[in-house]
Coordinates of C-alpha atoms in Angstrom, one line a residue:
Chain A
M1 CA 17.3 -21.1 -7.0
N2 CA 15.3 -21.4 -4.1
K3 CA 12.7 -24.3 -3.2
V4 CA 9.2 -24.5 -2.2
T5 CA 9.1 -25.7 1.4
S6 CA 6.3 -27.6 2.7
R7 CA 6.4 -25.1 5.8
Q8 CA 5.7 -22.3 2.9
I9 CA 2.4 -24.2 1.9
W10 CA 1.1 -25.2 5.2
L11 CA 1.4 -21.6 7.0
T12 CA -0.2 -20.0 3.5
I13 CA -3.3 -22.6 4.0
L14 CA -3.7 -21.7 7.7
A15 CA -3.2 -17.9 7.1
T16 CA -6.0 -18.0 4.1
A17 CA -7.9 -20.2 6.5
L18 CA -7.7 -18.0 9.3
F19 CA -8.5 -14.3 7.0
A20 CA -11.5 -16.6 4.7
P21 CA -14.4 -16.1 7.2
V22 CA -14.1 -12.3 7.3
V23 CA -13.8 -12.1 3.8
L24 CA -16.8 -14.4 2.8
A25 CA -19.0 -13.4 5.7
S26 CA -19.1 -9.7 3.4
A27 CA -20.7 -11.6 0.4
W28 CA -22.6 -14.6 2.0
P29 CA -25.5 -13.9 4.5
A30 CA -25.6 -17.6 6.0
L31 CA -22.0 -16.4 7.6
R32 CA -23.2 -13.2 9.4
P33 CA -24.7 -14.7 12.8
S34 CA -26.2 -12.2 15.1
W35 CA -24.1 -12.6 18.3
L36 CA -21.5 -11.0 16.0
V37 CA -22.6 -8.0 17.5
T38 CA -23.1 -9.1 21.3
R39 CA -20.5 -6.7 23.4
V40 CA -17.7 -8.1 24.8
G41 CA -16.1 -5.5 26.7
G42 CA -17.6 -2.7 25.0
A43 CA -17.3 -4.0 21.9
P44 CA -19.1 -5.7 19.5
L45 CA -17.9 -9.6 19.1
G46 CA -17.6 -8.9 15.4
A47 CA -14.8 -5.8 15.9
V48 CA -13.1 -8.1 18.6
L49 CA -12.5 -10.9 16.6
V50 CA -10.9 -8.4 14.1
V51 CA -8.6 -7.1 16.4
A52 CA -7.9 -10.6 17.7
L53 CA -7.2 -11.5 14.2
I54 CA -4.8 -8.7 13.7
I55 CA -2.7 -9.5 16.9
I56 CA -2.9 -13.4 15.6
F57 CA -0.8 -12.1 12.3
A58 CA 1.3 -9.8 14.1
A59 CA 2.4 -13.0 16.4
M60 CA 2.6 -15.5 13.6
V61 CA 4.8 -12.6 11.6
V62 CA 7.2 -12.9 14.8
A63 CA 7.2 -16.4 15.3
L64 CA 8.1 -16.7 11.5
A65 CA 11.2 -14.4 12.1
A66 CA 12.8 -16.1 15.2
R67 CA 12.3 -19.6 13.4
L68 CA 14.1 -18.2 10.0
A69 CA 16.9 -16.8 12.3
K70 CA 17.2 -19.9 14.1
I71 CA 17.6 -22.1 10.5
D72 CA 20.2 -19.4 9.8
G73 CA 22.0 -19.7 12.8
E74 CA 22.3 -23.6 12.6
Q75 CA 23.0 -23.5 9.1
S76 CA 26.2 -20.7 9.4
Chain B
M1 CA -7.7 28.4 11.5
N2 CA -4.3 30.3 12.6
A3 CA -3.9 27.2 14.8
A4 CA -4.3 25.0 11.4
I5 CA -2.1 27.2 8.7
G6 CA 0.7 27.7 11.6
F7 CA 0.9 23.6 12.3
F8 CA 0.8 23.1 8.2
S9 CA 3.9 25.3 7.5
L10 CA 5.6 24.0 10.2
T11 CA 5.0 20.8 8.9
I12 CA 6.0 21.4 5.3
L13 CA 9.1 23.6 6.7
A14 CA 10.3 20.5 8.8
S15 CA 9.9 18.2 6.0
L16 CA 11.6 20.3 3.5
V17 CA 14.7 20.9 6.1
V18 CA 14.6 17.1 5.9
A19 CA 15.0 16.9 2.2
V20 CA 17.5 19.3 2.1
W21 CA 19.9 17.6 5.1
A22 CA 19.2 14.2 3.0
S23 CA 20.1 16.0 -0.1
R24 CA 23.7 16.9 1.1
R25 CA 24.2 13.2 2.3
T26 CA 23.4 12.1 -1.4
K27 CA 26.2 12.1 -3.8
A28 CA 26.4 8.7 -5.4
R29 CA 23.8 6.2 -7.4
A30 CA 23.1 4.3 -4.5
D31 CA 22.5 7.2 -2.0
Y32 CA 19.8 8.3 -4.8
Y33 CA 17.9 4.6 -5.0
V34 CA 18.8 3.0 -1.6
A35 CA 19.3 5.5 1.1
G36 CA 23.0 4.1 0.9
G37 CA 21.8 0.6 1.0
N38 CA 22.6 0.7 5.2
L39 CA 19.2 1.2 6.9
S40 CA 19.1 -0.9 10.2
G41 CA 15.8 -3.5 10.1
A42 CA 14.0 -1.3 12.8
Q43 CA 14.7 2.2 10.8
N44 CA 13.4 0.3 7.6
G45 CA 10.5 -1.2 9.3
L46 CA 9.0 2.2 10.5
A47 CA 9.8 3.4 6.6
I48 CA 8.0 0.5 5.5
S49 CA 5.1 0.9 7.8
G50 CA 5.3 4.7 6.9
D51 CA 4.8 3.7 3.3
F52 CA 1.8 1.3 4.0
M53 CA 0.1 4.2 6.8
S54 CA -0.8 6.6 3.5
A55 CA -3.8 8.6 3.3
T56 CA -5.9 5.5 2.3
T57 CA -5.4 4.2 6.1
F58 CA -5.7 7.2 7.8
L59 CA -8.5 9.1 5.3
G60 CA -9.7 6.5 3.2
I61 CA -10.5 3.4 5.3
T62 CA -11.6 5.9 8.2
G63 CA -14.1 6.9 5.8
M64 CA -15.3 3.6 4.3
Y65 CA -16.0 2.9 7.8
F66 CA -17.7 6.2 8.7
D67 CA -20.1 5.3 5.5
T68 CA -20.7 1.1 5.8
G69 CA -19.1 0.2 9.2
V70 CA -17.3 -2.7 9.7
D71 CA -17.5 -3.9 6.1
P72 CA -15.6 -4.1 4.2
S73 CA -13.3 -2.0 6.1
S74 CA -12.2 -4.9 8.0
I75 CA -11.0 -6.2 5.0
Y76 CA -9.0 -4.0 4.6
Y77 CA -7.5 -3.6 8.2
L78 CA -6.9 -7.3 8.3
T79 CA -5.3 -7.5 4.5
P80 CA -1.9 -5.8 5.6
L81 CA -1.2 -8.3 8.1
V82 CA -1.8 -11.1 6.0
G83 CA 0.3 -9.8 3.7
F84 CA 3.1 -9.1 5.7
F85 CA 3.1 -12.5 6.9
L86 CA 3.0 -13.8 2.9
M87 CA 5.7 -11.4 2.3
L88 CA 7.9 -12.9 5.2
L89 CA 7.2 -16.6 4.4
W90 CA 8.0 -16.1 0.3
V91 CA 9.4 -13.2 -0.6
A92 CA 11.9 -11.1 1.6
G93 CA 14.8 -12.9 2.2
P94 CA 15.4 -14.1 -1.6
L95 CA 14.2 -10.6 -2.8
R96 CA 17.2 -9.2 -0.6
Q97 CA 19.7 -11.3 -1.9
L98 CA 18.8 -10.8 -5.7
G99 CA 18.1 -6.8 -6.0
R100 CA 19.9 -4.1 -6.2
F101 CA 18.0 -0.7 -6.9
T102 CA 14.9 -2.2 -8.4
I103 CA 12.5 -5.1 -9.3
G104 CA 14.2 -5.1 -12.6
D105 CA 17.4 -6.3 -11.0
V106 CA 15.9 -8.8 -9.3
M107 CA 14.6 -10.3 -12.6
T108 CA 17.5 -9.9 -14.8
S109 CA 19.9 -11.0 -12.0
R110 CA 18.0 -14.2 -12.7
L111 CA 17.1 -14.2 -16.1
G112 CA 20.0 -12.5 -17.2
D113 CA 18.0 -10.4 -20.1
P114 CA 17.4 -6.6 -19.9
R115 CA 14.4 -6.9 -21.7
L116 CA 13.1 -7.5 -18.5
R117 CA 13.8 -4.3 -17.1
L118 CA 10.9 -3.2 -19.5
F119 CA 8.2 -4.8 -18.2
A120 CA 9.6 -4.7 -14.5
G121 CA 9.7 -0.4 -15.3
M122 CA 5.8 -0.2 -17.0
S123 CA 4.3 -2.2 -13.9
A124 CA 6.1 0.0 -11.6
L125 CA 4.6 3.1 -13.3
F126 CA 1.4 1.5 -13.6
I127 CA 1.1 0.7 -10.1
S128 CA 2.5 3.3 -8.4
M129 CA 0.6 5.8 -10.5
F130 CA -2.6 4.1 -9.6
Y131 CA -1.5 4.8 -5.6
L132 CA -0.2 8.2 -6.4
V133 CA -3.2 9.5 -7.9
G134 CA -5.3 8.1 -4.4
Q135 CA -2.9 9.8 -2.4
L136 CA -3.2 13.3 -4.1
V137 CA -6.7 12.8 -4.1
G138 CA -6.5 12.9 -0.2
A139 CA -4.2 15.6 -0.5
G140 CA -6.4 17.9 -2.4
G141 CA -9.3 17.1 -0.2
L142 CA -7.5 17.8 3.0
I143 CA -6.2 21.2 1.5
S144 CA -9.3 22.2 0.1
V145 CA -11.0 21.6 3.3
L146 CA -8.6 23.2 5.8
F147 CA -8.0 26.4 3.6
G148 CA -10.9 26.7 1.8
I149 CA -9.0 26.4 -1.6
N150 CA -9.6 24.8 -4.7
F151 CA -8.8 21.1 -5.5
P152 CA -6.5 22.1 -8.1
S153 CA -4.4 24.5 -6.4
A154 CA -3.8 22.0 -3.9
V155 CA -3.3 19.2 -5.6
L156 CA -0.8 21.7 -7.3
V157 CA 0.9 22.6 -4.0
V158 CA 1.4 18.9 -2.7
G159 CA 2.6 18.0 -6.5
V160 CA 5.7 20.4 -6.3
L161 CA 6.6 19.8 -2.8
M162 CA 6.5 16.0 -3.6
T163 CA 8.9 16.4 -6.8
L164 CA 11.1 18.8 -4.6
Y165 CA 11.7 16.0 -2.0
V166 CA 12.4 13.3 -4.6
I167 CA 14.6 15.4 -6.9
L168 CA 16.7 17.0 -4.2
G169 CA 17.4 13.9 -1.9
G170 CA 16.0 10.2 -3.6
M171 CA 15.3 7.9 -1.4
M172 CA 17.9 9.7 1.2
A173 CA 14.9 12.2 1.6
A174 CA 11.6 10.1 0.9
T175 CA 12.9 7.5 3.8
W176 CA 13.3 9.9 6.4
V177 CA 11.0 11.9 5.8
Q178 CA 8.8 8.7 6.0
I179 CA 10.1 7.8 9.4
V180 CA 9.3 11.2 11.0
K181 CA 6.2 11.0 9.7
A182 CA 5.5 7.5 11.3
V183 CA 6.4 8.6 14.5
L184 CA 4.1 11.8 13.8
L185 CA 1.3 9.5 12.6
I186 CA 2.3 6.9 15.5
A187 CA 1.5 10.0 18.2
T188 CA -1.5 11.3 16.3
V189 CA -3.7 7.8 16.2
V190 CA -2.9 7.4 19.9
G191 CA -3.5 10.5 21.1
V192 CA -7.2 11.3 18.9
S193 CA -8.3 7.4 20.3
G194 CA -7.5 8.4 24.0
L195 CA -9.2 11.8 23.4
A196 CA -12.3 9.8 21.8
L197 CA -12.4 7.3 24.6
I198 CA -12.4 9.8 27.2
E199 CA -14.9 11.9 25.5
A200 CA -17.7 9.2 24.9
G201 CA -16.6 7.9 28.5
G202 CA -15.1 4.5 27.8
L203 CA -15.4 1.8 24.6
G204 CA -18.8 0.6 25.6
A205 CA -20.6 4.2 25.4
L206 CA -18.4 5.1 22.3
Y207 CA -19.9 2.2 20.4
D208 CA -23.5 2.9 21.7
K209 CA -23.1 6.4 20.5
A210 CA -21.9 5.5 17.1
I211 CA -24.9 3.0 16.8
A212 CA -27.2 6.0 18.0
A213 CA -25.8 8.2 15.1
H214 CA -25.8 6.0 12.5
P215 CA -28.7 4.9 10.2
L216 CA -27.2 1.2 10.0
K217 CA -27.3 1.2 14.0
E218 CA -26.2 -2.3 15.3
A219 CA -25.7 -3.4 11.4
L220 CA -23.2 -1.1 11.2
F221 CA -20.9 -4.1 13.0
M222 CA -22.4 -6.5 11.0
P223 CA -20.4 -7.5 7.3
G224 CA -22.9 -6.6 4.2
A225 CA -23.4 -3.4 4.6
A226 CA -21.1 -2.6 1.5
K227 CA -23.1 -5.3 -0.7
L228 CA -20.1 -7.0 -2.6
D229 CA -20.9 -10.3 -4.4
L230 CA -18.5 -13.3 -3.5
F231 CA -16.2 -12.9 -6.4
S232 CA -15.6 -9.2 -5.7
A233 CA -15.3 -9.7 -2.0
S234 CA -12.5 -12.5 -2.7
S235 CA -10.8 -10.3 -5.4
L236 CA -10.6 -7.6 -3.0
A237 CA -9.2 -9.5 -0.2
F238 CA -6.7 -11.4 -2.6
G239 CA -5.5 -8.3 -4.5
M240 CA -5.0 -6.3 -1.3
T241 CA -3.1 -9.3 0.2
V242 CA -0.6 -10.6 -2.4
G243 CA -0.6 -7.2 -4.2
L244 CA 1.5 -6.3 -1.4
L245 CA 4.0 -8.5 -2.2
G246 CA 4.1 -6.9 -5.7
L247 CA 4.3 -3.4 -4.9
P248 CA 7.3 -2.2 -6.2
H249 CA 7.7 1.3 -3.5
I250 CA 7.4 -1.1 -0.7
L251 CA 9.3 -4.2 -2.4
I252 CA 12.3 -1.6 -3.0
R253 CA 12.4 -0.8 0.4
F254 CA 14.5 -4.3 1.6
F255 CA 16.8 -2.9 -0.7
T256 CA 17.9 -0.3 1.5
V257 CA 19.0 -2.7 4.0
A258 CA 22.3 -4.4 4.5
D259 CA 21.6 -8.3 4.3
V260 CA 18.6 -10.7 4.7
K261 CA 18.7 -10.7 8.2
Q262 CA 18.0 -7.1 8.5
A263 CA 15.3 -7.4 5.7
R264 CA 13.4 -9.7 7.9
R265 CA 13.4 -7.4 11.0
S266 CA 12.3 -4.9 8.4
A267 CA 8.9 -6.8 7.9
V268 CA 8.7 -7.7 11.7
A269 CA 9.1 -3.8 12.9
A270 CA 7.0 -2.8 10.2
T271 CA 4.3 -5.5 11.0
L272 CA 4.1 -4.4 14.6
I273 CA 3.8 -1.2 13.9
V274 CA 0.9 -0.9 11.5
G275 CA -0.8 -3.7 13.4
G276 CA -0.6 -1.7 16.6
V277 CA -2.0 1.3 14.4
F278 CA -4.7 -0.4 13.1
I279 CA -6.2 -2.0 15.9
L280 CA -6.5 1.5 17.0
L281 CA -7.6 2.8 13.9
F282 CA -10.2 0.0 13.9
G283 CA -11.5 -0.5 17.4
V284 CA -11.2 3.4 18.2
L285 CA -11.0 5.7 15.9
A286 CA -12.6 4.8 13.0
P287 CA -16.1 4.1 15.3
A288 CA -15.7 7.3 16.8
T289 CA -16.1 9.2 13.9
V290 CA -19.3 7.7 13.2
A291 CA -20.0 8.5 16.9
F292 CA -18.5 12.3 16.8
V293 CA -19.3 13.3 13.1
H294 CA -21.8 11.4 11.2
A295 CA -24.9 13.2 13.2
D296 CA -23.3 16.5 13.9
P297 CA -24.7 18.9 11.1
R298 CA -21.5 21.2 11.9
F299 CA -19.6 19.1 9.5
H300 CA -22.1 18.4 6.8
D301 CA -24.0 20.9 4.1
A302 CA -27.2 22.0 3.4
S303 CA -27.6 18.5 1.1
G304 CA -26.4 16.5 4.1
A305 CA -23.1 16.0 2.4
L306 CA -19.8 15.6 4.7
L307 CA -17.7 18.6 4.0
G308 CA -14.7 18.1 1.9
G309 CA -16.2 14.8 0.6
G310 CA -16.0 10.9 1.9
N311 CA -12.4 10.7 3.1
M312 CA -12.9 13.6 5.5
P313 CA -14.1 12.1 8.9
A314 CA -11.0 11.7 10.5
I315 CA -10.4 15.3 10.0
H316 CA -13.5 16.5 11.1
L317 CA -13.3 14.1 14.6
A318 CA -10.1 16.1 15.5
S319 CA -12.1 19.1 15.1
A320 CA -15.2 17.4 17.2
L321 CA -13.0 16.3 20.0
G322 CA -10.2 19.5 20.2
G323 CA -11.4 22.3 17.7
S324 CA -9.9 24.1 15.2
Q325 CA -6.3 23.3 17.2
L326 CA -6.5 19.7 17.3
M327 CA -7.9 19.6 13.6
G328 CA -4.6 21.3 12.5
V329 CA -2.3 19.1 13.9
V330 CA -4.0 16.2 12.7
A331 CA -4.6 17.8 9.3
A332 CA -0.9 18.7 9.5
V333 CA 0.3 14.9 10.3
A334 CA -2.0 13.4 7.4
F335 CA -0.3 16.1 4.9
A336 CA 3.0 14.8 6.2
T337 CA 1.5 11.4 5.9
I338 CA 0.6 11.8 2.1
L339 CA 3.8 13.9 1.6
A340 CA 6.2 11.1 2.6
V341 CA 3.9 8.3 0.8
V342 CA 4.1 10.5 -2.7
S343 CA 7.7 10.7 -2.3
G344 CA 8.2 7.3 -2.0
L345 CA 5.9 6.6 -4.8
V346 CA 7.6 9.1 -7.2
M347 CA 11.0 7.8 -6.4
S348 CA 9.9 4.1 -7.0
M349 CA 8.6 5.3 -10.4
S350 CA 11.6 7.4 -11.4
S351 CA 14.1 4.6 -10.6
A352 CA 11.8 2.9 -12.8
I353 CA 12.4 5.2 -15.2
S354 CA 16.0 6.2 -15.2
H355 CA 17.3 2.6 -14.4
D356 CA 15.1 0.1 -15.8
I357 CA 13.0 1.6 -19.0
W358 CA 15.8 4.2 -19.9
S359 CA 18.7 1.3 -20.1
V360 CA 16.5 -0.5 -22.3
L361 CA 15.3 2.1 -24.8
R362 CA 19.5 2.8 -25.0
G363 CA 19.8 -0.6 -26.0
G364 CA 21.9 -1.3 -22.9
R365 CA 24.7 0.9 -23.6
A366 CA 26.5 2.1 -20.7
Q367 CA 25.8 5.8 -19.3
T368 CA 27.0 7.8 -16.9
E369 CA 26.3 8.2 -13.4
K370 CA 25.2 11.8 -13.8
A371 CA 23.5 11.2 -17.0
E372 CA 21.1 8.5 -15.2
L373 CA 20.4 10.6 -12.1
M374 CA 19.8 13.3 -14.6
V375 CA 16.8 10.8 -16.0
F376 CA 16.0 10.2 -12.9
R377 CA 15.4 13.9 -11.8
V378 CA 13.3 14.7 -15.5
G379 CA 11.6 11.3 -14.9
A380 CA 10.5 12.4 -11.3
A381 CA 9.1 15.9 -12.7
L382 CA 7.4 14.1 -15.8
V383 CA 5.0 11.5 -13.5
S384 CA 4.5 14.1 -10.9
L385 CA 2.8 16.0 -14.0
I386 CA 1.1 13.3 -15.3
A387 CA -0.1 12.3 -11.4
M388 CA -1.5 15.7 -10.8
G389 CA -3.8 15.6 -14.0
L390 CA -5.2 12.2 -13.3
A391 CA -6.0 13.5 -9.6
L392 CA -8.2 16.0 -11.1
A393 CA -10.3 13.2 -12.7
F394 CA -10.5 11.2 -10.1
Q395 CA -11.2 14.2 -7.6
H396 CA -14.4 12.6 -6.2
Y397 CA -13.4 8.8 -5.7
N398 CA -12.5 7.3 -2.2
V399 CA -9.0 7.0 -1.9
A400 CA -8.8 3.9 -0.3
F401 CA -10.4 2.5 -3.4
L402 CA -8.3 4.3 -5.7
T403 CA -5.4 2.2 -3.7
T404 CA -7.0 -1.1 -4.3
L405 CA -6.8 -0.4 -7.9
A406 CA -3.2 -0.6 -7.7
F407 CA -3.0 -3.5 -5.5
G408 CA -5.2 -5.3 -7.8
I409 CA -2.4 -4.6 -10.8
A410 CA -0.2 -5.3 -8.6
A411 CA -1.2 -8.9 -7.9
S412 CA -2.1 -9.2 -11.4
S413 CA 1.2 -8.6 -12.5
N414 CA 4.4 -8.5 -10.2
F415 CA 3.3 -11.0 -7.6
P416 CA 3.1 -13.9 -9.9
I417 CA 6.0 -13.0 -12.2
L418 CA 8.3 -12.5 -8.9
M419 CA 7.1 -15.8 -7.9
L420 CA 8.0 -17.2 -10.6
V421 CA 11.5 -15.8 -10.7
L422 CA 12.4 -16.6 -7.6
Y423 CA 10.7 -20.3 -7.5
W424 CA 10.4 -21.6 -11.0
R425 CA 13.4 -23.2 -12.0
R426 CA 11.9 -23.4 -15.6
L427 CA 10.7 -19.9 -16.1
T428 CA 12.4 -18.5 -19.7
V429 CA 12.6 -14.4 -20.8
A430 CA 9.6 -15.1 -23.2
G431 CA 7.4 -16.6 -20.1
A432 CA 8.5 -13.9 -17.9
L433 CA 8.2 -11.1 -20.5
I434 CA 4.8 -12.8 -21.9
G435 CA 3.2 -13.6 -18.8
G436 CA 3.8 -10.1 -17.1
L437 CA 2.8 -7.9 -20.0
F438 CA -0.5 -10.0 -19.8
G439 CA -1.0 -9.8 -16.4
L440 CA -0.5 -5.5 -16.6
A441 CA -2.7 -5.3 -19.8
A442 CA -5.6 -7.4 -18.6
S443 CA -5.9 -5.7 -15.4
V444 CA -5.3 -2.1 -16.4
V445 CA -7.8 -3.2 -19.1
L446 CA -10.0 -4.9 -17.2
T447 CA -9.9 -2.1 -14.0
V448 CA -10.7 0.3 -17.1
L449 CA -14.2 -1.6 -18.1
G450 CA -15.2 -2.0 -14.5
P451 CA -18.2 0.0 -13.0
A452 CA -15.8 2.4 -11.2
V453 CA -13.8 4.0 -14.1
W454 CA -16.1 2.8 -17.3
V455 CA -19.2 3.9 -15.5
K456 CA -18.6 6.8 -13.1
L457 CA -15.7 8.0 -14.8
L458 CA -16.3 7.8 -18.3
H459 CA -20.2 7.8 -17.9
H460 CA -21.3 4.8 -20.2
P461 CA -24.5 3.2 -19.0
A462 CA -23.1 -0.1 -18.1
P463 CA -20.0 -1.9 -17.0
L464 CA -18.5 -4.4 -19.4
F465 CA -16.4 -5.9 -16.8
P466 CA -18.8 -6.1 -13.6
S467 CA -16.3 -6.0 -10.8
D468 CA -14.2 -3.2 -9.4
Y469 CA -11.4 -5.8 -8.3
P470 CA -10.1 -8.1 -11.3
G471 CA -7.3 -9.7 -9.4
L472 CA -8.5 -13.0 -8.5
L473 CA -9.3 -13.8 -12.2
I474 CA -5.8 -12.1 -13.7
A475 CA -3.6 -13.5 -11.3
P476 CA -3.8 -17.3 -11.9
L477 CA -4.4 -16.6 -16.0
T478 CA -0.6 -14.6 -15.4
F479 CA 0.9 -17.7 -14.0
I480 CA -0.6 -20.0 -16.7
V481 CA 0.4 -17.7 -19.6
A482 CA 3.8 -17.8 -18.1
V483 CA 4.5 -21.0 -17.5
V484 CA 2.7 -22.3 -21.1
S485 CA 4.5 -19.1 -22.6
S486 CA 8.2 -20.5 -20.5
R487 CA 7.0 -24.3 -21.8
L488 CA 6.9 -23.2 -25.4
S489 CA 9.5 -20.7 -25.8
S490 CA 12.7 -22.4 -27.0
V491 CA 14.9 -19.5 -25.3
Q492 CA 15.9 -21.0 -21.5
G493 CA 16.4 -18.4 -19.4
V494 CA 20.3 -18.3 -18.1
P495 CA 20.1 -20.1 -14.5
S496 CA 20.6 -17.5 -11.5
N497 CA 24.4 -18.3 -9.8
A498 CA 22.6 -16.6 -6.8
A499 CA 22.8 -18.7 -3.5
V500 CA 19.5 -20.7 -2.2
V501 CA 18.1 -18.4 0.4
E502 CA 15.5 -19.5 3.0
P503 CA 12.6 -17.1 2.9

């Protein structure tokens, strides 16, 4: 039987917290500041932030996999 | 148009060659179900990313961006990344440790009751069917635009081809067609994005052109255009994220690798590939469809509607940038994308029928490998026929939206039960069955009663459930029903003998 670890819980909370503003902004006008359309490197800041989040989540996957592989190595 | 037909024919021929090649390497049951179980993490990662980068991604979400900009397409582009992270964190390792061919194997290996196969099989059928219908709708629209044939004939062509692939080569064929297609799709997205940037004169100019072409102007890049309420937005995101952890055709891919280490490598490879492609789609290709197609009369009929329907902006973009030749290449790749994904979906449903549902219907009596494979092939033909019929009914829907329905059902039924199977010692057979069937039935019923089906398809004046995304409501209820049923049931599940696995 697998046990739920504190790492799983905290990382799930972190992922939710990172993603939540994008979701809430879709339905909540208060979370749509006008500076989201300010250009950064030619692209609107809102689009840049979404791309940054994609990169952050991909990095989190890589880091987590590396960490799990290290734990495997220590256990074996 | 001749170039388009040539590329199309070449694509179909190449994928048939792969299927025939795979059929020669497919002898035993393990070859059919899990491609022999010895793929490397990188190969499987490519196949998973291929499964994920479907008509939904390339045609549907791009079509959504074309209509309403970053909202809700940004949610669609982000959810798979969050989903892959949660998949690696919670299920990839334990799933590979417990499973053999199907999700039913995982459940029965933990709880020891074959009746769970019935739930796992039915759940796989419903989820994959919604997903499959979306892909067929995309394929039908694509072929209609390209060849000018009617939608039913186009769906028939795709349906016959996908059935052939699966009957011939099982998972081996589905996997290798998927890998080849993933490489083609990545090259296409990179190429078209590069061309769009060159044609527009840079990223800033591309966005300026998009703002000028779209009636929303700068609001194209602000959330809110889709006018989702708080529940629908949250439930859509929830369903798309955790639904990934319950999608049978993605989960069974973790059985095609040798061990937990390769399963994790698969998740990493898939994340990096999907992340890279999504950045290009969201940052360049989707805005380019607005910039080059939205205000161009060549791509609209007399009433102003987009030719071929709302799923076609990416195909029209190729035409705008490179004429009929580039359109032929892109349409052929999109078609290969759909064929590969639908083959994986039919694969998932056929294995659920032959390995899970059929074995329960036979009362657990043993059957020969040959007989099981015959049921597998008949199942493949049957589900293909049903999906083709449903695709005709849903032909005017956005592909990405149809896929959302599949994710919502997966998030409401498979995801909660799988999590309890993997992590809650007190789960009983009754708890898993009652909870799982509740989640499945409630999510399907609420989906039917929601605006998209009840009003748009069945033409009732008002929906009986106000949202198209019931996942956020049903998934917690499924957890509660499964836990309460487990507490109340006297029959305790057989404790798992499987080793504790780090996720």
